[in-house]
One Martini backbone bead per residue (centre of mass of N, CA, C, O) as a GRO file, in nm:
protein
  194
    1ALA     BB    1   0.058   0.041  -0.021
    2VAL     BB    2   0.292   0.269  -0.010
    3THR     BB    3   0.417   0.219  -0.286
    4ARG     BB    4   0.148   0.307  -0.460
    5ARG     BB    5   0.144   0.584  -0.308
    6LEU     BB    6   0.343   0.687  -0.437
    7GLU     BB    7   0.341   0.658  -0.747
    8GLN     BB    8   0.050   0.830  -0.758
    9GLU     BB    9   0.141   1.074  -0.507
   10HIS     BB   10   0.491   1.122  -0.698
   11GLY     BB   11   0.599   0.981  -0.926
   12LEU     BB   12   0.746   0.685  -0.831
   13HIS     BB   13   0.939   0.439  -0.791
   14HIS     BB   14   0.927   0.090  -0.760
   15ARG     BB   15   1.113  -0.194  -0.561
   16GLN     BB   16   1.045  -0.479  -0.447
   17THR     BB   17   1.292  -0.731  -0.265
   18ARG     BB   18   1.226  -0.988  -0.075
   19ALA     BB   19   1.527  -1.122  -0.065
   20LEU     BB   20   1.617  -0.837   0.099
   21GLY     BB   21   1.425  -0.645   0.195
   22CYS     BB   22   1.381  -0.376  -0.022
   23PHE     BB   23   1.378  -0.058  -0.045
   24SER     BB   24   1.317   0.151  -0.342
   25VAL     BB   25   1.344   0.496  -0.471
   26GLU     BB   26   1.268   0.628  -0.776
   27GLN     BB   27   1.380   0.968  -0.847
   28SER     BB   28   1.570   1.106  -1.150
   29GLY     BB   29   1.793   0.864  -1.170
   30THR     BB   30   1.765   0.783  -0.867
   31ILE     BB   31   1.866   0.609  -0.587
   32GLY     BB   32   1.731   0.493  -0.284
   33PRO     BB   33   1.773   0.278  -0.041
   34PHE     BB   34   1.556   0.101   0.179
   35ARG     BB   35   1.629  -0.142   0.451
   36TYR     BB   36   1.349  -0.195   0.622
   37GLN     BB   37   1.316  -0.483   0.640
   38ASP     BB   38   1.584  -0.589   0.704
   39LEU     BB   39   1.630  -0.426   0.987
   40LEU     BB   40   1.387  -0.609   1.105
   41LEU     BB   41   1.514  -0.892   1.054
   42GLN     BB   42   1.765  -0.785   1.263
   43ALA     BB   43   1.626  -0.743   1.530
   44LYS     BB   44   1.463  -1.017   1.540
   45ASN     BB   45   1.826  -1.175   1.528
   46SER     BB   46   1.912  -1.035   1.750
   47ASP     BB   47   2.100  -1.057   2.014
   48GLY     BB   48   2.008  -0.802   2.174
   49ASP     BB   49   1.767  -0.566   2.194
   50PRO     BB   50   1.545  -0.556   1.932
   51ARG     BB   51   1.389  -0.300   2.013
   52GLN     BB   52   1.639  -0.100   1.951
   53LEU     BB   53   1.620  -0.144   1.621
   54LEU     BB   54   1.307  -0.103   1.580
   55LEU     BB   55   1.333   0.215   1.694
   56MET     BB   56   1.531   0.297   1.477
   57VAL     BB   57   1.402   0.208   1.194
   58LEU     BB   58   1.126   0.372   1.247
   59ASP     BB   59   1.251   0.640   1.274
   60GLN     BB   60   1.405   0.635   0.994
   61TYR     BB   61   1.080   0.549   0.856
   62GLY     BB   62   0.978   0.817   0.884
   63ASP     BB   63   1.151   0.997   0.778
   64PHE     BB   64   1.158   0.908   0.480
   65LEU     BB   65   0.855   0.946   0.503
   66ASN     BB   66   0.850   1.283   0.586
   67THR     BB   67   0.969   1.354   0.254
   68ILE     BB   68   0.736   1.284   0.098
   69ASP     BB   69   0.485   1.209   0.352
   70PRO     BB   70   0.379   1.280   0.622
   71GLU     BB   71   0.141   1.122   0.691
   72MET     BB   72   0.251   0.803   0.632
   73ALA     BB   73   0.484   0.901   0.928
   74GLU     BB   74   0.293   0.892   1.131
   75THR     BB   75   0.258   0.529   1.182
   76ALA     BB   76   0.556   0.528   1.242
   77PHE     BB   77   0.581   0.716   1.501
   78LYS     BB   78   0.347   0.587   1.702
   79GLU     BB   79   0.498   0.319   1.684
   80ALA     BB   80   0.744   0.428   1.805
   81TYR     BB   81   0.667   0.578   2.094
   82GLN     BB   82   0.477   0.283   2.190
   83LEU     BB   83   0.743   0.140   2.224
   84SER     BB   84   0.911   0.305   2.386
   85LYS     BB   85   0.681   0.323   2.649
   86ASP     BB   86   0.750   0.007   2.717
   87THR     BB   87   1.050   0.013   2.697
   88LEU     BB   88   1.117   0.343   2.835
   89GLY     BB   89   0.945   0.496   2.907
   90THR     BB   90   0.820   0.835   2.950
   91ASP     BB   91   1.110   0.953   3.112
   92ASP     BB   92   1.279   0.951   2.860
   93PRO     BB   93   1.431   1.092   2.624
   94GLU     BB   94   1.351   0.931   2.355
   95THR     BB   95   1.016   0.928   2.419
   96ILE     BB   96   1.014   1.169   2.399
   97PHE     BB   97   1.121   1.317   2.093
   98ARG     BB   98   0.878   1.107   1.997
   99LEU     BB   99   0.685   1.320   2.057
  100GLN     BB  100   0.751   1.505   1.907
  101ASN     BB  101   0.775   1.456   1.652
  102LEU     BB  102   0.491   1.413   1.597
  103GLY     BB  103   0.407   1.637   1.653
  104LEU     BB  104   0.525   1.766   1.380
  105ASN     BB  105   0.363   1.546   1.191
  106LEU     BB  106   0.104   1.715   1.249
  107GLN     BB  107   0.167   1.979   1.190
  108ASP     BB  108   0.275   1.928   0.861
  109HIS     BB  109  -0.097   1.870   0.846
  110GLY     BB  110  -0.216   2.075   1.021
  111ARG     BB  111  -0.268   1.920   1.336
  112MET     BB  112  -0.259   2.147   1.571
  113GLU     BB  113  -0.373   2.057   1.811
  114SER     BB  114  -0.235   1.772   1.811
  115ALA     BB  115   0.045   1.887   1.857
  116GLU     BB  116   0.028   2.059   2.042
  117SER     BB  117  -0.020   1.877   2.315
  118MET     BB  118   0.262   1.731   2.254
  119LEU     BB  119   0.430   1.936   2.298
  120LYS     BB  120   0.381   2.036   2.546
  121GLU     BB  121   0.436   1.786   2.650
  122ALA     BB  122   0.738   1.781   2.566
  123ALA     BB  123   0.830   2.052   2.740
  124PHE     BB  124   0.775   1.968   3.013
  125SER     BB  125   0.941   1.722   2.987
  126LEU     BB  126   1.193   1.798   2.937
  127ALA     BB  127   1.261   1.992   3.145
  128ARG     BB  128   1.238   1.808   3.381
  129VAL     BB  129   1.459   1.583   3.308
  130LEU     BB  130   1.699   1.794   3.169
  131GLY     BB  131   1.614   2.082   3.207
  132GLU     BB  132   1.535   2.438   3.155
  133LYS     BB  133   1.863   2.462   2.996
  134ASP     BB  134   1.855   2.297   2.792
  135PRO     BB  135   1.850   2.237   2.539
  136ASP     BB  136   1.631   2.044   2.366
  137ALA     BB  137   1.407   2.189   2.564
  138LEU     BB  138   1.401   2.422   2.466
  139GLN     BB  139   1.385   2.414   2.150
  140ALA     BB  140   1.019   2.266   2.271
  141GLN     BB  141   0.979   2.569   2.353
  142SER     BB  142   0.981   2.651   2.056
  143PHE     BB  143   0.795   2.447   1.882
  144LEU     BB  144   0.565   2.555   2.054
  145GLY     BB  145   0.555   2.842   1.961
  146GLN     BB  146   0.553   2.789   1.648
  147ASN     BB  147   0.239   2.662   1.711
  148TYR     BB  148   0.110   2.893   1.795
  149LEU     BB  149   0.120   3.068   1.595
  150SER     BB  150  -0.009   2.927   1.360
  151GLN     BB  151  -0.282   2.974   1.516
  152GLY     BB  152  -0.276   3.271   1.652
  153LYS     BB  153  -0.135   3.255   1.935
  154LEU     BB  154   0.021   3.470   2.102
  155LYS     BB  155   0.065   3.501   2.416
  156PRO     BB  156   0.177   3.207   2.400
  157ALA     BB  157   0.436   3.268   2.186
  158LYS     BB  158   0.547   3.456   2.351
  159GLU     BB  159   0.638   3.300   2.565
  160ALA     BB  160   0.748   3.025   2.446
  161PHE     BB  161   0.998   3.216   2.337
  162ARG     BB  162   1.100   3.370   2.555
  163LYS     BB  163   1.203   3.157   2.717
  164ALA     BB  164   1.395   2.985   2.498
  165LEU     BB  165   1.569   3.274   2.452
  166GLU     BB  166   1.695   3.318   2.741
  167GLY     BB  167   1.816   3.072   2.716
  168GLN     BB  168   1.963   3.042   2.461
  169THR     BB  169   2.150   3.297   2.520
  170GLU     BB  170   2.298   3.151   2.748
  171ILE     BB  171   2.382   2.905   2.633
  172LEU     BB  172   2.456   2.965   2.339
  173GLY     BB  173   2.448   3.226   2.223
  174LYS     BB  174   2.368   3.505   2.003
  175THR     BB  175   2.472   3.318   1.767
  176SER     BB  176   2.262   3.115   1.737
  177PHE     BB  177   2.037   2.955   1.546
  178ASN     BB  178   1.869   2.845   1.816
  179THR     BB  179   1.822   3.184   1.844
  180LEU     BB  180   1.804   3.318   1.609
  181GLU     BB  181   1.539   3.240   1.591
  182THR     BB  182   1.344   3.272   1.781
  183ARG     BB  183   1.411   3.574   1.772
  184GLU     BB  184   1.230   3.608   1.521
  185ASN     BB  185   1.027   3.459   1.583
  186LEU     BB  186   0.902   3.674   1.827
  187ALA     BB  187   0.922   3.926   1.660
  188GLU     BB  188   0.675   3.841   1.480
  189THR     BB  189   0.484   3.831   1.770
  190TYR     BB  190   0.492   4.109   1.763
  191ARG     BB  191   0.418   4.202   1.536
  192GLN     BB  192   0.096   4.133   1.536
  193LEU     BB  193   0.058   4.239   1.816
  194GLY     BB  194   0.137   4.559   1.721
   0.00000   0.00000   0.00000
């Protein structure tokens, strides 16, 4: 179903080689193999914890699909998040990052309210688990601000950006990419507030 949808919606050509378990996509004469099924088999047959490898595969598969069609990626992101919760627990940073990825994916295809709740939970959890001044927690706060701004929720956006910018300036410096991006988003928020 995934390969058929890729071909129909994006004009991509696919081939699936069952013997290798290899998924490849050809576009503009270039072939980029994606060994999703092969990696799943490796995960099942590995000596270590197969769930860790499976999580990695689901993350990569979701990222791959997200470049083609965010809606297709949602299933992989959901599976990765659920497996991560079951395997690592809800307070593990990797689980929280997967929740954030799912929220960003939903935001990519316009499901802003669903994305907002996930991004809010991720920002709160990362600040609690990693500390409020952790760069990843600050970036999560900025992602939440972007979601608010996209919805026209300017006061919460201003607060999220202000909080992120304060920490990013202190921890990352005034000229880091994340700091500059957050500063630009805060300026846009003030412009819209008038």
